[in-house]
mmCIF file of C-alpha atoms and ligand atoms in Angstrom:
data_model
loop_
_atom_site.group_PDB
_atom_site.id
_atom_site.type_symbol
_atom_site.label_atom_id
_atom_site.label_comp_id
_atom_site.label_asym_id
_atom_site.label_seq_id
_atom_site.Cartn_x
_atom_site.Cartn_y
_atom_site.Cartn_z
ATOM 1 C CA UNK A 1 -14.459 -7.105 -30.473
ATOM 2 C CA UNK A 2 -16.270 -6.230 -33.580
ATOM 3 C CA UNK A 3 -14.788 -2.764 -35.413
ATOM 4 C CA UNK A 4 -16.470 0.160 -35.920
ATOM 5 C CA UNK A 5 -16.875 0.152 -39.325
ATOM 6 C CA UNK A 6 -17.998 -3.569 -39.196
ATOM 7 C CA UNK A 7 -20.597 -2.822 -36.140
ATOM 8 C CA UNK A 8 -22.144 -0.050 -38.784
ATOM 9 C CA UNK A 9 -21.954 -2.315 -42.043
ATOM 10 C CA UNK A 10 -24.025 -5.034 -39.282
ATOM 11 C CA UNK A 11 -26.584 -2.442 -38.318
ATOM 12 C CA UNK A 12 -27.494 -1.342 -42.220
ATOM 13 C CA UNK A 13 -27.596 -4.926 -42.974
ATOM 14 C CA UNK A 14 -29.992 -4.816 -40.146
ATOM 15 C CA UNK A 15 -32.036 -1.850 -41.388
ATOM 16 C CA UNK A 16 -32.317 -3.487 -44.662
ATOM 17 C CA UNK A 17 -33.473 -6.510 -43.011
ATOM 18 C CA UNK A 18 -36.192 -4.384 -40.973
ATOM 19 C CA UNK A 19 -37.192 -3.222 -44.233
ATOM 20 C CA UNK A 20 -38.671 -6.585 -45.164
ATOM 21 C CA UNK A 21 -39.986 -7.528 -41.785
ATOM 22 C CA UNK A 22 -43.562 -8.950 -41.766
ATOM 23 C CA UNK A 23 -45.543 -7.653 -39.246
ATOM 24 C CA UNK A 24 -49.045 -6.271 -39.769
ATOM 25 C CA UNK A 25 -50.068 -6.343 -36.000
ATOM 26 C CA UNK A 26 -47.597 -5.091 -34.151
ATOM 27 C CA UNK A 27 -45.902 -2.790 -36.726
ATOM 28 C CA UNK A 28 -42.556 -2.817 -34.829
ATOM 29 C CA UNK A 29 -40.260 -4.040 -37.426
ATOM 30 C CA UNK A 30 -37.055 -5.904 -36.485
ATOM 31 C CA UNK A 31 -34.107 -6.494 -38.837
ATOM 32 C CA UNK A 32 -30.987 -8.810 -37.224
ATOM 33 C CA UNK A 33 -27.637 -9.274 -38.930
ATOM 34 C CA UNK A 34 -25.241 -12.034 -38.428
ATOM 35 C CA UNK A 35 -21.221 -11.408 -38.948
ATOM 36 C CA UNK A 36 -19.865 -14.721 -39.991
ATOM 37 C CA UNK A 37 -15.817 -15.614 -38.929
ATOM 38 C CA UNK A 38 -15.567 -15.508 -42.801
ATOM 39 C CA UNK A 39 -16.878 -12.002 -43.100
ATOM 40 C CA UNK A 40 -20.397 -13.153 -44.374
ATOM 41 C CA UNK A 41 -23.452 -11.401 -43.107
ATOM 42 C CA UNK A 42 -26.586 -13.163 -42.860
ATOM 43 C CA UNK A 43 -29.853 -11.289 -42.496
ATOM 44 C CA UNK A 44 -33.281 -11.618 -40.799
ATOM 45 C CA UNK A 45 -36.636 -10.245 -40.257
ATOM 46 C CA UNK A 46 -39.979 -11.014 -37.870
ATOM 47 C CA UNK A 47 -42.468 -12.580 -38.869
ATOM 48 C CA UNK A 48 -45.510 -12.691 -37.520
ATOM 49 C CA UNK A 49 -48.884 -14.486 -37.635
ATOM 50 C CA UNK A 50 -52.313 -13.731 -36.715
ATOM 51 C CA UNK A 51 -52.033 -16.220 -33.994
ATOM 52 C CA UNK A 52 -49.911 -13.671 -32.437
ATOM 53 C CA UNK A 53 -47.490 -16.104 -30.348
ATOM 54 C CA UNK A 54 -46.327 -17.873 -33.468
ATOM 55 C CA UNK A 55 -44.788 -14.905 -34.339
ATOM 56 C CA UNK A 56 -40.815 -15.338 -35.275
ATOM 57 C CA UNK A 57 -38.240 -12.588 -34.302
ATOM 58 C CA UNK A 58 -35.888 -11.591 -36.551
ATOM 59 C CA UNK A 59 -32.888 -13.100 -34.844
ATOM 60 C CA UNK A 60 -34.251 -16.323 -34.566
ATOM 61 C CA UNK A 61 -35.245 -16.316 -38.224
ATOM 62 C CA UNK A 62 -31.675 -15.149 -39.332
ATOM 63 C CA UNK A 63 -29.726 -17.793 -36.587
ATOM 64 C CA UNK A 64 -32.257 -20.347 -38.767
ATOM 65 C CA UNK A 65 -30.854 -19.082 -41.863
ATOM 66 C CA UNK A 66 -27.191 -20.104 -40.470
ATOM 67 C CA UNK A 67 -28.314 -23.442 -39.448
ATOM 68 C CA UNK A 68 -29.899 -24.799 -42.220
ATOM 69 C CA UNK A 69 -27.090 -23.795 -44.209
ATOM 70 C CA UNK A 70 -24.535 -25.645 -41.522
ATOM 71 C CA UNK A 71 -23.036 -22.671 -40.455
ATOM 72 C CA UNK A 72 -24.224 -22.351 -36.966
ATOM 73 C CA UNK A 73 -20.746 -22.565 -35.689
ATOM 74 C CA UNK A 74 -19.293 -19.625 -37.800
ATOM 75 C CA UNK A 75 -21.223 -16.554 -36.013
ATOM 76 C CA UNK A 76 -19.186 -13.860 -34.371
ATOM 77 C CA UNK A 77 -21.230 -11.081 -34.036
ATOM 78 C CA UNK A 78 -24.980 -9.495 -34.362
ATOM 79 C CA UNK A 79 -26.837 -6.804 -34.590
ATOM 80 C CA UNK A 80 -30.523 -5.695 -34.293
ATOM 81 C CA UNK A 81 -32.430 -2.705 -34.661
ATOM 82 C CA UNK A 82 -35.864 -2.359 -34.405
ATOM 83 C CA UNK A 83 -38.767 0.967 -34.660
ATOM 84 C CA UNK A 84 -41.881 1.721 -36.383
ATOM 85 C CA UNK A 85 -41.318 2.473 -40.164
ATOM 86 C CA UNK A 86 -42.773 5.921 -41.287
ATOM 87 C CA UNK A 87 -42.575 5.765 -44.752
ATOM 88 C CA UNK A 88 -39.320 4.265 -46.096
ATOM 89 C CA UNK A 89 -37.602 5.554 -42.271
ATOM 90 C CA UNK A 90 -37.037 3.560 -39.147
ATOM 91 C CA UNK A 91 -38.114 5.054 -36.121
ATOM 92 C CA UNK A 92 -37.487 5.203 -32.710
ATOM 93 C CA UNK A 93 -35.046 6.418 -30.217
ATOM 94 C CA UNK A 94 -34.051 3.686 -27.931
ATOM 95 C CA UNK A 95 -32.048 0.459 -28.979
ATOM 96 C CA UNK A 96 -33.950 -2.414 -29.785
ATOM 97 C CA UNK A 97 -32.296 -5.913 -27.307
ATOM 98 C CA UNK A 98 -32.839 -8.845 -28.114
ATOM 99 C CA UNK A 99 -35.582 -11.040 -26.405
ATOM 100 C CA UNK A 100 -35.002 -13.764 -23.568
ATOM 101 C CA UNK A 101 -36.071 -16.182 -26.644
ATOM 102 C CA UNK A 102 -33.695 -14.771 -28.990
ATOM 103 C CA UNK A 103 -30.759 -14.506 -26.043
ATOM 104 C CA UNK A 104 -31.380 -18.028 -25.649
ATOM 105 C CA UNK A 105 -31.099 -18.769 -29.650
ATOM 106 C CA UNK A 106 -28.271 -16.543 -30.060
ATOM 107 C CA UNK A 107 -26.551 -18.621 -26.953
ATOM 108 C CA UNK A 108 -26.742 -21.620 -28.752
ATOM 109 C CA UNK A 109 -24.994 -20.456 -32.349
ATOM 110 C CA UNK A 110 -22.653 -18.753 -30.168
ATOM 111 C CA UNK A 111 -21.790 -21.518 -27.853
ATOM 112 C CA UNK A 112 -21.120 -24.066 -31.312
ATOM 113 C CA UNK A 113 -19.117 -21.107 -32.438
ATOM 114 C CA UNK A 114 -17.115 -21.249 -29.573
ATOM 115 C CA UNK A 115 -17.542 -17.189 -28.908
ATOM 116 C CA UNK A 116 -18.614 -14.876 -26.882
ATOM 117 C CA UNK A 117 -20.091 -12.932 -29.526
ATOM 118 C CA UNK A 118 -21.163 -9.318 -29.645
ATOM 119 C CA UNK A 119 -24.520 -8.181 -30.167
ATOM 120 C CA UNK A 120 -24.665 -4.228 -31.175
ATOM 121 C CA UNK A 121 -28.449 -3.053 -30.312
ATOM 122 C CA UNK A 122 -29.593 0.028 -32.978
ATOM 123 C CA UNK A 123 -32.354 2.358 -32.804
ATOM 124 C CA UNK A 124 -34.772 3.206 -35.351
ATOM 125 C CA UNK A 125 -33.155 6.123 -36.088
ATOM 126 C CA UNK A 126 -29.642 4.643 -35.716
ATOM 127 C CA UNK A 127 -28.406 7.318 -33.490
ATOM 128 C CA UNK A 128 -28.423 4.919 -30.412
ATOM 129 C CA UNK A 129 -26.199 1.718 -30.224
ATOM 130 C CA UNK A 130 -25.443 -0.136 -27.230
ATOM 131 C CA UNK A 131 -22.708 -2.617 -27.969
ATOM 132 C CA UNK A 132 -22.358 -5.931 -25.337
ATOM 133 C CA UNK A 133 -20.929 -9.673 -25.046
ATOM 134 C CA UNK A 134 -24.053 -12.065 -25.244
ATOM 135 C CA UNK A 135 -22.586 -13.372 -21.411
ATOM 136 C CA UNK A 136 -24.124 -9.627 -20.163
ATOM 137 C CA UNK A 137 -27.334 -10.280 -22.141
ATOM 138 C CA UNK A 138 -27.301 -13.588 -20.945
ATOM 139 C CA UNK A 139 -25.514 -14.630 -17.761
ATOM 140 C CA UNK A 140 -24.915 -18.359 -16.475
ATOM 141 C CA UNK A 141 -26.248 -19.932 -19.900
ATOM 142 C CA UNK A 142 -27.674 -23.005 -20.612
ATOM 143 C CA UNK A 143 -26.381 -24.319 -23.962
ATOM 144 C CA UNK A 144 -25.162 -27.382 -25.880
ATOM 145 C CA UNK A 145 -21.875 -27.668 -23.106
ATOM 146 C CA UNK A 146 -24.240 -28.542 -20.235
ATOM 147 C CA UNK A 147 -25.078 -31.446 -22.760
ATOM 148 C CA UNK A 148 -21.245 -32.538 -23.733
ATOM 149 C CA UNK A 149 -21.556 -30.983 -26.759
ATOM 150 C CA UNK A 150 -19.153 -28.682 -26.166
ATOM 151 C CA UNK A 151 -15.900 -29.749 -25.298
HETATM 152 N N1 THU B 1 -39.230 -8.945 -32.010
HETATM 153 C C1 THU B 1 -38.107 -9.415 -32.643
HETATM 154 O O1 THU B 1 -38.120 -9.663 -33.850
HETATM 155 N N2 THU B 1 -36.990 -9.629 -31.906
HETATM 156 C C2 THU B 1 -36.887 -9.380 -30.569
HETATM 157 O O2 THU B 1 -35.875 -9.712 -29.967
HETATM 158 C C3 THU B 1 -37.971 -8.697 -29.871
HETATM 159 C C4 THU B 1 -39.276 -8.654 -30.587
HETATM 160 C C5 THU B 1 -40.451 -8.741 -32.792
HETATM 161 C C6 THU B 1 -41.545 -9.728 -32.494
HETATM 162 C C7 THU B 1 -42.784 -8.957 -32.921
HETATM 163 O O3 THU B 1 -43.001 -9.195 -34.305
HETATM 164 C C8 THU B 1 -42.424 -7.495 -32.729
HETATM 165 O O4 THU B 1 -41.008 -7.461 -32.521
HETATM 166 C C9 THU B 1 -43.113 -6.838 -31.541
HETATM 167 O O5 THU B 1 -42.923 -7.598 -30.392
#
């Protein structure tokens, strides 16, 4: 179980993220933060395209990150928030979940990581946070142990 103060250090790292989010056409911005087991946090941001279903969300573009670096078996946590910036402020009320893409993405680092990892959802306006185990998000997984991967 990620700490309190930890789960709020994720979700700032995940505003600031939001805060360099590319997205002209949808202007819902999306920041994700990855905790590390070393304490690391790894950051990232959608990006889309104006073919709109090339778009990237911002955890898939952070769990990249992790990977390319070799660390996809060191998550332990993640959070997301997501609004529509008005000026230099996030907005929106509800927290932001993760897509049935991302779930899948996150299921993968998390599997390697050997972890049920937590994924804290944020508001725009941070007042919301709904804190789960990716299993809720994403029950009876397909992952790298259904291909002996895992052992
Ligand atoms: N988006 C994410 O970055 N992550 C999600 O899990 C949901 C959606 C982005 C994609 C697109 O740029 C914008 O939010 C609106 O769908």
């Amino acid at each position: 179980m990620t700490d309190t103060t930890t789960r709020d250090a994720l979700i700032a790292a995940a505003r600031d993220a939001a805060s360099r989010a590319y997205a002209p056409y949808s202007g819902f911005h999306v920041g994700a933060a990855l905790l590390l087991k070393n304490g690391d946090i790894v950051t990232g941001a959608n990006v889309e395209n104006a073919s709109y279903g090339l778009t990237l969300c911002a955890e898939t573009a952070a769990v990249a990150k992790i990977a390319n670096e070799g660390w996809i078996g060191e998550l332990t946590a993640v959070a997301i928030i997501g609004g529509r910036p008005d000026g230099a402020v996030l907005t929106g009320s509800d927290p932001v979940h993760p897509c049935g893409r991302c779930r899948q993405i996150l299921n993968e680092a998390a599997e390697r990581s050997r972890a049920d990892i937590m994924v804290h959802c944020a508001s725009g306006d941070g007042h919301a946070v709904k804190s789960y185990r990716l299993s809720e998000l994403l029950p009876a997984s397909f992952g790298p142990k259904d291909l002996g991967l895992i052992g």
